[in-house]
PDB file of C-alpha atoms in Angstrom:
ATOM      1  CA  UNK A 869      -0.908 -10.416  15.905  1.00 83.00           C
ATOM      2  CA  UNK A 870      -2.589  -8.235  13.287  1.00 88.00           C
ATOM      3  CA  UNK A 871      -3.006 -10.104  10.016  1.00 93.00           C
ATOM      4  CA  UNK A 872      -4.711  -9.700   6.634  1.00 96.00           C
ATOM      5  CA  UNK A 873      -5.193 -12.695   4.311  1.00 97.00           C
ATOM      6  CA  UNK A 874      -6.453 -12.481   0.745  1.00 98.00           C
ATOM      7  CA  UNK A 875      -7.841 -15.277  -1.423  1.00 97.00           C
ATOM      8  CA  UNK A 876      -7.493 -16.521  -4.018  1.00 97.00           C
ATOM      9  CA  UNK A 877      -3.888 -15.614  -4.846  1.00 97.00           C
ATOM     10  CA  UNK A 878      -4.756 -15.539  -8.536  1.00 97.00           C
ATOM     11  CA  UNK A 879      -8.014 -15.570 -10.479  1.00 98.00           C
ATOM     12  CA  UNK A 880      -8.585 -15.903 -14.206  1.00 98.00           C
ATOM     13  CA  UNK A 881     -12.022 -14.974 -15.542  1.00 97.00           C
ATOM     14  CA  UNK A 882     -13.639 -14.675 -18.928  1.00 97.00           C
ATOM     15  CA  UNK A 883     -14.854 -11.208 -19.877  1.00 97.00           C
ATOM     16  CA  UNK A 884     -18.325 -10.760 -18.401  1.00 97.00           C
ATOM     17  CA  UNK A 885     -17.880 -13.517 -15.799  1.00 97.00           C
ATOM     18  CA  UNK A 886     -18.661 -12.028 -12.367  1.00 97.00           C
ATOM     19  CA  UNK A 887     -16.786 -13.116  -9.223  1.00 98.00           C
ATOM     20  CA  UNK A 888     -15.659 -12.045  -5.740  1.00 98.00           C
ATOM     21  CA  UNK A 889     -12.310 -11.555  -4.028  1.00 98.00           C
ATOM     22  CA  UNK A 890     -11.985 -12.258  -0.318  1.00 98.00           C
ATOM     23  CA  UNK A 891     -10.078 -10.404   2.413  1.00 98.00           C
ATOM     24  CA  UNK A 892     -10.024 -11.875   5.927  1.00 97.00           C
ATOM     25  CA  UNK A 893      -8.630  -9.737   8.710  1.00 96.00           C
ATOM     26  CA  UNK A 894      -7.572 -10.082  12.324  1.00 94.00           C
ATOM     27  CA  UNK A 895      -6.823  -6.606  13.572  1.00 89.00           C
ATOM     28  CA  UNK A 896      -7.081  -5.063  17.007  1.00 84.00           C
ATOM     29  CA  UNK A 897      -9.645  -2.294  16.830  1.00 86.00           C
ATOM     30  CA  UNK A 898     -10.306  -1.973  13.097  1.00 89.00           C
ATOM     31  CA  UNK A 899     -10.005   1.644  11.998  1.00 89.00           C
ATOM     32  CA  UNK A 900     -10.867   1.207   8.343  1.00 93.00           C
ATOM     33  CA  UNK A 901     -10.641  -1.457   5.646  1.00 96.00           C
ATOM     34  CA  UNK A 902      -9.080  -0.265   2.390  1.00 96.00           C
ATOM     35  CA  UNK A 903      -9.088  -1.659  -1.146  1.00 98.00           C
ATOM     36  CA  UNK A 904      -6.431  -0.723  -3.708  1.00 97.00           C
ATOM     37  CA  UNK A 905      -5.713  -1.655  -7.299  1.00 98.00           C
ATOM     38  CA  UNK A 906      -2.100  -2.077  -8.431  1.00 97.00           C
ATOM     39  CA  UNK A 907      -0.999  -2.293 -12.048  1.00 96.00           C
ATOM     40  CA  UNK A 908       2.462  -3.693 -12.952  1.00 93.00           C
ATOM     41  CA  UNK A 909       5.239  -1.179 -12.308  1.00 90.00           C
ATOM     42  CA  UNK A 910       2.879   1.243 -10.566  1.00 94.00           C
ATOM     43  CA  UNK A 911       1.981   2.150  -7.017  1.00 95.00           C
ATOM     44  CA  UNK A 912      -1.354   1.085  -5.501  1.00 96.00           C
ATOM     45  CA  UNK A 913      -4.366   3.165  -6.535  1.00 96.00           C
ATOM     46  CA  UNK A 914      -6.969   3.837  -3.835  1.00 95.00           C
ATOM     47  CA  UNK A 915     -10.445   2.385  -4.513  1.00 97.00           C
ATOM     48  CA  UNK A 916     -12.551   2.242  -1.322  1.00 94.00           C
ATOM     49  CA  UNK A 917     -12.592   2.685   2.435  1.00 95.00           C
ATOM     50  CA  UNK A 918     -15.089   0.814   4.632  1.00 96.00           C
ATOM     51  CA  UNK A 919     -15.419   1.598   8.334  1.00 93.00           C
ATOM     52  CA  UNK A 920     -18.216  -0.518   9.784  1.00 93.00           C
ATOM     53  CA  UNK A 921     -19.811  -3.926   9.277  1.00 94.00           C
ATOM     54  CA  UNK A 922     -22.650  -3.789   6.765  1.00 96.00           C
ATOM     55  CA  UNK A 923     -21.172  -0.874   4.862  1.00 96.00           C
ATOM     56  CA  UNK A 924     -20.988  -1.089   1.051  1.00 97.00           C
ATOM     57  CA  UNK A 925     -19.259   1.082  -1.551  1.00 97.00           C
ATOM     58  CA  UNK A 926     -19.556   0.938  -5.352  1.00 97.00           C
ATOM     59  CA  UNK A 927     -17.523   2.239  -8.260  1.00 95.00           C
ATOM     60  CA  UNK A 928     -18.328   1.220 -11.825  1.00 95.00           C
ATOM     61  CA  UNK A 929     -18.119  -2.612 -11.943  1.00 97.00           C
ATOM     62  CA  UNK A 930     -16.695  -2.914  -8.404  1.00 98.00           C
ATOM     63  CA  UNK A 931     -18.543  -3.219  -5.105  1.00 98.00           C
ATOM     64  CA  UNK A 932     -16.861  -3.626  -1.727  1.00 98.00           C
ATOM     65  CA  UNK A 933     -18.621  -4.995   1.355  1.00 98.00           C
ATOM     66  CA  UNK A 934     -17.548  -5.448   4.983  1.00 97.00           C
ATOM     67  CA  UNK A 935     -18.415  -7.860   7.794  1.00 95.00           C
ATOM     68  CA  UNK A 936     -16.820  -8.154  11.240  1.00 92.00           C
ATOM     69  CA  UNK A 937     -14.209 -10.606   9.944  1.00 93.00           C
ATOM     70  CA  UNK A 938     -14.098 -10.239   6.163  1.00 97.00           C
ATOM     71  CA  UNK A 939     -14.390  -7.916   3.230  1.00 98.00           C
ATOM     72  CA  UNK A 940     -15.373  -8.838  -0.285  1.00 98.00           C
ATOM     73  CA  UNK A 941     -14.657  -7.098  -3.563  1.00 98.00           C
ATOM     74  CA  UNK A 942     -17.353  -8.069  -6.044  1.00 98.00           C
ATOM     75  CA  UNK A 943     -16.600  -7.613  -9.732  1.00 97.00           C
ATOM     76  CA  UNK A 944     -19.616  -7.564 -12.031  1.00 98.00           C
ATOM     77  CA  UNK A 945     -19.252  -8.260 -15.765  1.00 97.00           C
ATOM     78  CA  UNK A 946     -15.499  -7.534 -15.755  1.00 97.00           C
ATOM     79  CA  UNK A 947     -13.608  -6.224 -18.761  1.00 97.00           C
ATOM     80  CA  UNK A 948      -9.958  -6.904 -19.730  1.00 97.00           C
ATOM     81  CA  UNK A 949      -8.989  -3.462 -18.375  1.00 97.00           C
ATOM     82  CA  UNK A 950      -9.993  -4.655 -14.894  1.00 97.00           C
ATOM     83  CA  UNK A 951      -6.959  -6.979 -14.934  1.00 98.00           C
ATOM     84  CA  UNK A 952      -4.648  -5.980 -12.063  1.00 98.00           C
ATOM     85  CA  UNK A 953      -3.593  -6.981  -8.564  1.00 98.00           C
ATOM     86  CA  UNK A 954      -6.178  -6.030  -5.946  1.00 98.00           C
ATOM     87  CA  UNK A 955      -4.835  -5.295  -2.469  1.00 98.00           C
ATOM     88  CA  UNK A 956      -6.745  -5.206   0.778  1.00 97.00           C
ATOM     89  CA  UNK A 957      -5.420  -3.347   3.843  1.00 96.00           C
ATOM     90  CA  UNK A 958      -6.684  -2.957   7.408  1.00 94.00           C
ATOM     91  CA  UNK A 959      -6.037  -0.019   9.712  1.00 90.00           C
ATOM     92  CA  UNK A 960      -5.448  -0.908  13.351  1.00 85.00           C
ATOM     93  CA  UNK A 961      -6.051   1.016  16.561  1.00 79.00           C
ATOM     94  CA  UNK A 962      -2.259   1.540  16.690  1.00 76.00           C
ATOM     95  CA  UNK A 963      -2.568   3.616  13.502  1.00 74.00           C
ATOM     96  CA  UNK A 964      -0.737   0.999  11.436  1.00 84.00           C
ATOM     97  CA  UNK A 965      -1.990  -0.223   8.088  1.00 89.00           C
ATOM     98  CA  UNK A 966      -1.499  -3.928   7.337  1.00 93.00           C
ATOM     99  CA  UNK A 967      -1.687  -5.119   3.737  1.00 95.00           C
ATOM    100  CA  UNK A 968      -2.573  -8.548   2.408  1.00 96.00           C
ATOM    101  CA  UNK A 969      -0.525 -10.180  -0.349  1.00 96.00           C
ATOM    102  CA  UNK A 970      -3.116  -9.345  -3.002  1.00 97.00           C
ATOM    103  CA  UNK A 971      -5.172 -11.188  -5.613  1.00 98.00           C
ATOM    104  CA  UNK A 972      -3.868 -11.171  -9.193  1.00 97.00           C
ATOM    105  CA  UNK A 973      -6.928 -10.842 -11.414  1.00 98.00           C
ATOM    106  CA  UNK A 974      -6.743 -11.629 -15.128  1.00 98.00           C
ATOM    107  CA  UNK A 975      -9.724 -11.053 -17.454  1.00 97.00           C
ATOM    108  CA  UNK A 976      -9.616 -12.801 -20.830  1.00 97.00           C
ATOM    109  CA  UNK A 977     -11.419 -11.184 -23.792  1.00 95.00           C
TER     110      UNK A 977
ATOM    111  CA  UNK B1483      -2.857  18.570  -9.091  1.00 62.00           C
ATOM    112  CA  UNK B1484       0.401  16.657  -8.682  1.00 74.00           C
ATOM    113  CA  UNK B1485       0.153  13.336  -6.961  1.00 93.00           C
ATOM    114  CA  UNK B1486       2.844  11.651  -4.884  1.00 97.00           C
ATOM    115  CA  UNK B1487       6.223  11.813  -6.597  1.00 97.00           C
ATOM    116  CA  UNK B1488       9.238   9.650  -5.779  1.00 98.00           C
ATOM    117  CA  UNK B1489      12.849   9.758  -6.892  1.00 97.00           C
ATOM    118  CA  UNK B1490      14.801   8.083  -8.254  1.00 97.00           C
ATOM    119  CA  UNK B1491      12.653   5.533 -10.119  1.00 97.00           C
ATOM    120  CA  UNK B1492      15.414   2.922 -10.201  1.00 97.00           C
ATOM    121  CA  UNK B1493      18.617   2.476  -8.226  1.00 96.00           C
ATOM    122  CA  UNK B1494      21.371  -0.128  -8.170  1.00 97.00           C
ATOM    123  CA  UNK B1495      23.649  -0.441  -5.134  1.00 97.00           C
ATOM    124  CA  UNK B1496      26.072  -2.976  -3.725  1.00 97.00           C
ATOM    125  CA  UNK B1497      26.040  -4.660  -0.340  1.00 97.00           C
ATOM    126  CA  UNK B1498      27.189  -2.450   2.518  1.00 97.00           C
ATOM    127  CA  UNK B1499      26.389   0.829   0.775  1.00 97.00           C
ATOM    128  CA  UNK B1500      23.905   3.432   1.935  1.00 98.00           C
ATOM    129  CA  UNK B1501      20.930   4.808  -0.015  1.00 98.00           C
ATOM    130  CA  UNK B1502      18.535   7.763   0.249  1.00 98.00           C
ATOM    131  CA  UNK B1503      15.109   7.759  -1.391  1.00 98.00           C
ATOM    132  CA  UNK B1504      12.939  10.852  -1.711  1.00 98.00           C
ATOM    133  CA  UNK B1505       9.216  11.543  -1.696  1.00 98.00           C
ATOM    134  CA  UNK B1506       7.015  14.583  -2.261  1.00 98.00           C
ATOM    135  CA  UNK B1507       3.458  14.135  -0.964  1.00 97.00           C
ATOM    136  CA  UNK B1508       0.234  14.976  -2.757  1.00 95.00           C
ATOM    137  CA  UNK B1509      -0.747  18.622  -2.439  1.00 94.00           C
ATOM    138  CA  UNK B1510      -2.653  19.197   0.803  1.00 92.00           C
ATOM    139  CA  UNK B1511      -1.280  16.077   2.513  1.00 94.00           C
ATOM    140  CA  UNK B1512       0.891  16.350   5.625  1.00 95.00           C
ATOM    141  CA  UNK B1513       1.528  12.713   6.553  1.00 95.00           C
ATOM    142  CA  UNK B1514       3.989  10.440   4.771  1.00 96.00           C
ATOM    143  CA  UNK B1515       4.328   6.676   5.150  1.00 95.00           C
ATOM    144  CA  UNK B1516       6.973   4.402   3.665  1.00 97.00           C
ATOM    145  CA  UNK B1517       6.470   0.782   2.584  1.00 97.00           C
ATOM    146  CA  UNK B1518       8.682  -2.013   1.253  1.00 98.00           C
ATOM    147  CA  UNK B1519       7.124  -4.287  -1.360  1.00 97.00           C
ATOM    148  CA  UNK B1520       8.866  -7.515  -2.364  1.00 95.00           C
ATOM    149  CA  UNK B1521       7.943  -9.140  -5.655  1.00 92.00           C
ATOM    150  CA  UNK B1522       4.550 -10.846  -5.463  1.00 89.00           C
ATOM    151  CA  UNK B1523       3.858  -9.554  -1.943  1.00 93.00           C
ATOM    152  CA  UNK B1524       1.813  -6.776  -0.439  1.00 95.00           C
ATOM    153  CA  UNK B1525       3.468  -3.606   0.886  1.00 96.00           C
ATOM    154  CA  UNK B1526       5.074  -3.894   4.344  1.00 96.00           C
ATOM    155  CA  UNK B1527       4.828  -0.817   6.577  1.00 94.00           C
ATOM    156  CA  UNK B1528       8.199   0.721   7.494  1.00 96.00           C
ATOM    157  CA  UNK B1529       7.258   3.943   9.292  1.00 94.00           C
ATOM    158  CA  UNK B1530       5.069   7.026   9.210  1.00 93.00           C
ATOM    159  CA  UNK B1531       6.020  10.688   9.606  1.00 95.00           C
ATOM    160  CA  UNK B1532       3.773  13.492  10.767  1.00 93.00           C
ATOM    161  CA  UNK B1533       4.817  16.977  11.909  1.00 92.00           C
ATOM    162  CA  UNK B1534       8.438  16.064  11.159  1.00 93.00           C
ATOM    163  CA  UNK B1535       8.473  13.199  13.666  1.00 94.00           C
ATOM    164  CA  UNK B1536       8.352   9.428  13.300  1.00 93.00           C
ATOM    165  CA  UNK B1537       4.938   8.473  14.711  1.00 90.00           C
ATOM    166  CA  UNK B1538       4.639   4.762  13.971  1.00 89.00           C
ATOM    167  CA  UNK B1539       7.145   2.092  13.017  1.00 92.00           C
ATOM    168  CA  UNK B1540       6.828  -1.399  11.585  1.00 91.00           C
ATOM    169  CA  UNK B1541       9.145  -4.363  12.166  1.00 92.00           C
ATOM    170  CA  UNK B1542      12.199  -2.975  10.425  1.00 96.00           C
ATOM    171  CA  UNK B1543      15.727  -2.668  11.886  1.00 96.00           C
ATOM    172  CA  UNK B1544      17.373   0.603  12.799  1.00 96.00           C
ATOM    173  CA  UNK B1545      19.246   0.521   9.484  1.00 97.00           C
ATOM    174  CA  UNK B1546      16.046   2.034   8.115  1.00 98.00           C
ATOM    175  CA  UNK B1547      15.630   5.665   9.104  1.00 97.00           C
ATOM    176  CA  UNK B1548      13.782   8.652   7.771  1.00 97.00           C
ATOM    177  CA  UNK B1549      13.158  12.315   7.889  1.00 97.00           C
ATOM    178  CA  UNK B1550      10.316  14.697   7.138  1.00 97.00           C
ATOM    179  CA  UNK B1551      10.944  18.302   6.154  1.00 97.00           C
ATOM    180  CA  UNK B1552       8.845  21.404   6.931  1.00 96.00           C
ATOM    181  CA  UNK B1553       7.318  21.247   3.418  1.00 95.00           C
ATOM    182  CA  UNK B1554       6.101  17.678   4.279  1.00 96.00           C
ATOM    183  CA  UNK B1555       8.460  15.975   1.833  1.00 97.00           C
ATOM    184  CA  UNK B1556      10.323  12.981   3.193  1.00 98.00           C
ATOM    185  CA  UNK B1557      13.430  10.854   2.833  1.00 98.00           C
ATOM    186  CA  UNK B1558      14.035   7.186   3.539  1.00 98.00           C
ATOM    187  CA  UNK B1559      17.607   6.196   4.385  1.00 98.00           C
ATOM    188  CA  UNK B1560      18.878   2.638   4.457  1.00 98.00           C
ATOM    189  CA  UNK B1561      22.380   1.877   5.775  1.00 97.00           C
ATOM    190  CA  UNK B1562      24.562  -1.220   5.385  1.00 97.00           C
ATOM    191  CA  UNK B1563      22.490  -2.552   2.507  1.00 97.00           C
ATOM    192  CA  UNK B1564      21.799  -6.288   2.343  1.00 97.00           C
ATOM    193  CA  UNK B1565      20.770  -8.395  -0.644  1.00 97.00           C
ATOM    194  CA  UNK B1566      17.372  -8.811   1.027  1.00 96.00           C
ATOM    195  CA  UNK B1567      16.754  -5.079   0.850  1.00 97.00           C
ATOM    196  CA  UNK B1568      16.110  -5.408  -2.879  1.00 97.00           C
ATOM    197  CA  UNK B1569      12.476  -4.371  -3.339  1.00 97.00           C
ATOM    198  CA  UNK B1570      10.091  -1.678  -4.501  1.00 97.00           C
ATOM    199  CA  UNK B1571       9.965   1.151  -1.950  1.00 98.00           C
ATOM    200  CA  UNK B1572       6.662   2.977  -1.916  1.00 98.00           C
ATOM    201  CA  UNK B1573       5.809   6.320  -0.408  1.00 97.00           C
ATOM    202  CA  UNK B1574       2.207   7.129   0.504  1.00 96.00           C
ATOM    203  CA  UNK B1575       0.718  10.403   1.686  1.00 95.00           C
ATOM    204  CA  UNK B1576      -2.474  11.207   3.534  1.00 93.00           C
ATOM    205  CA  UNK B1577      -4.118  14.059   5.385  1.00 91.00           C
ATOM    206  CA  UNK B1578      -3.762  14.060   9.172  1.00 84.00           C
ATOM    207  CA  UNK B1579      -2.880  11.233  11.516  1.00 76.00           C
ATOM    208  CA  UNK B1580      -4.814   8.024  11.892  1.00 71.00           C
ATOM    209  CA  UNK B1581      -6.003   5.587   9.294  1.00 75.00           C
ATOM    210  CA  UNK B1582      -6.876   7.821   6.381  1.00 82.00           C
ATOM    211  CA  UNK B1583      -6.927   6.680   2.739  1.00 86.00           C
ATOM    212  CA  UNK B1584      -3.393   6.853   1.400  1.00 91.00           C
ATOM    213  CA  UNK B1585      -2.258   7.946  -2.031  1.00 94.00           C
ATOM    214  CA  UNK B1586       0.817   6.159  -3.329  1.00 96.00           C
ATOM    215  CA  UNK B1587       3.664   7.106  -5.615  1.00 97.00           C
ATOM    216  CA  UNK B1588       4.968   4.663  -8.214  1.00 96.00           C
ATOM    217  CA  UNK B1589       7.923   3.743  -6.048  1.00 97.00           C
ATOM    218  CA  UNK B1590      11.681   3.377  -6.289  1.00 98.00           C
ATOM    219  CA  UNK B1591      12.948   0.014  -7.494  1.00 97.00           C
ATOM    220  CA  UNK B1592      16.097  -0.740  -5.455  1.00 97.00           C
ATOM    221  CA  UNK B1593      18.381  -3.543  -6.569  1.00 97.00           C
ATOM    222  CA  UNK B1594      21.292  -4.710  -4.402  1.00 97.00           C
ATOM    223  CA  UNK B1595      24.166  -6.556  -6.098  1.00 94.00           C
TER     224      UNK B1595
END
């Protein structure tokens, strides 16, 4: 069964303290790994798409990487405005997109 | 450039009633997907519409149905509402079929009393 698992569920960091969020996936015929940011009361905001192992994408303080079983979202020197829930989703060969439960990230000033 | 818009933003219904939620996709997008998001969980895929037909469906009962119109806008209908249907319902649009990046609206918060 297709499954996406994110860890940790919640992460509290001090401003400037770098860390990584993990997304493990078991999907038949991966057709894209997606990262989204979701703020309270809002819909998910698209960040990155990764298609093949070894691929990396960067945007400001965020960098996403992909292996055959996992994806990581690295956050470098985070700021309080980076606080949000980060969602990972995998696209399957059946054209379905499966989301993980997300990581709630809190950055303290 | 307008993004994905959903209406209404909030809705309160009672058990057994029926509800219709509406979605207008981002300009240039022709595919609409619907998701249910419970509090503290990730979105769960309900179904996807392309060329006015349901193309993919998640593990949701037949009480959940939808429609896509020629202008690509879409409706989600839920019949015989249950308490467990209380959730945030998200609409996402993308361009073409397959696993393309999706752009989400801010959802409709449905509460069942």
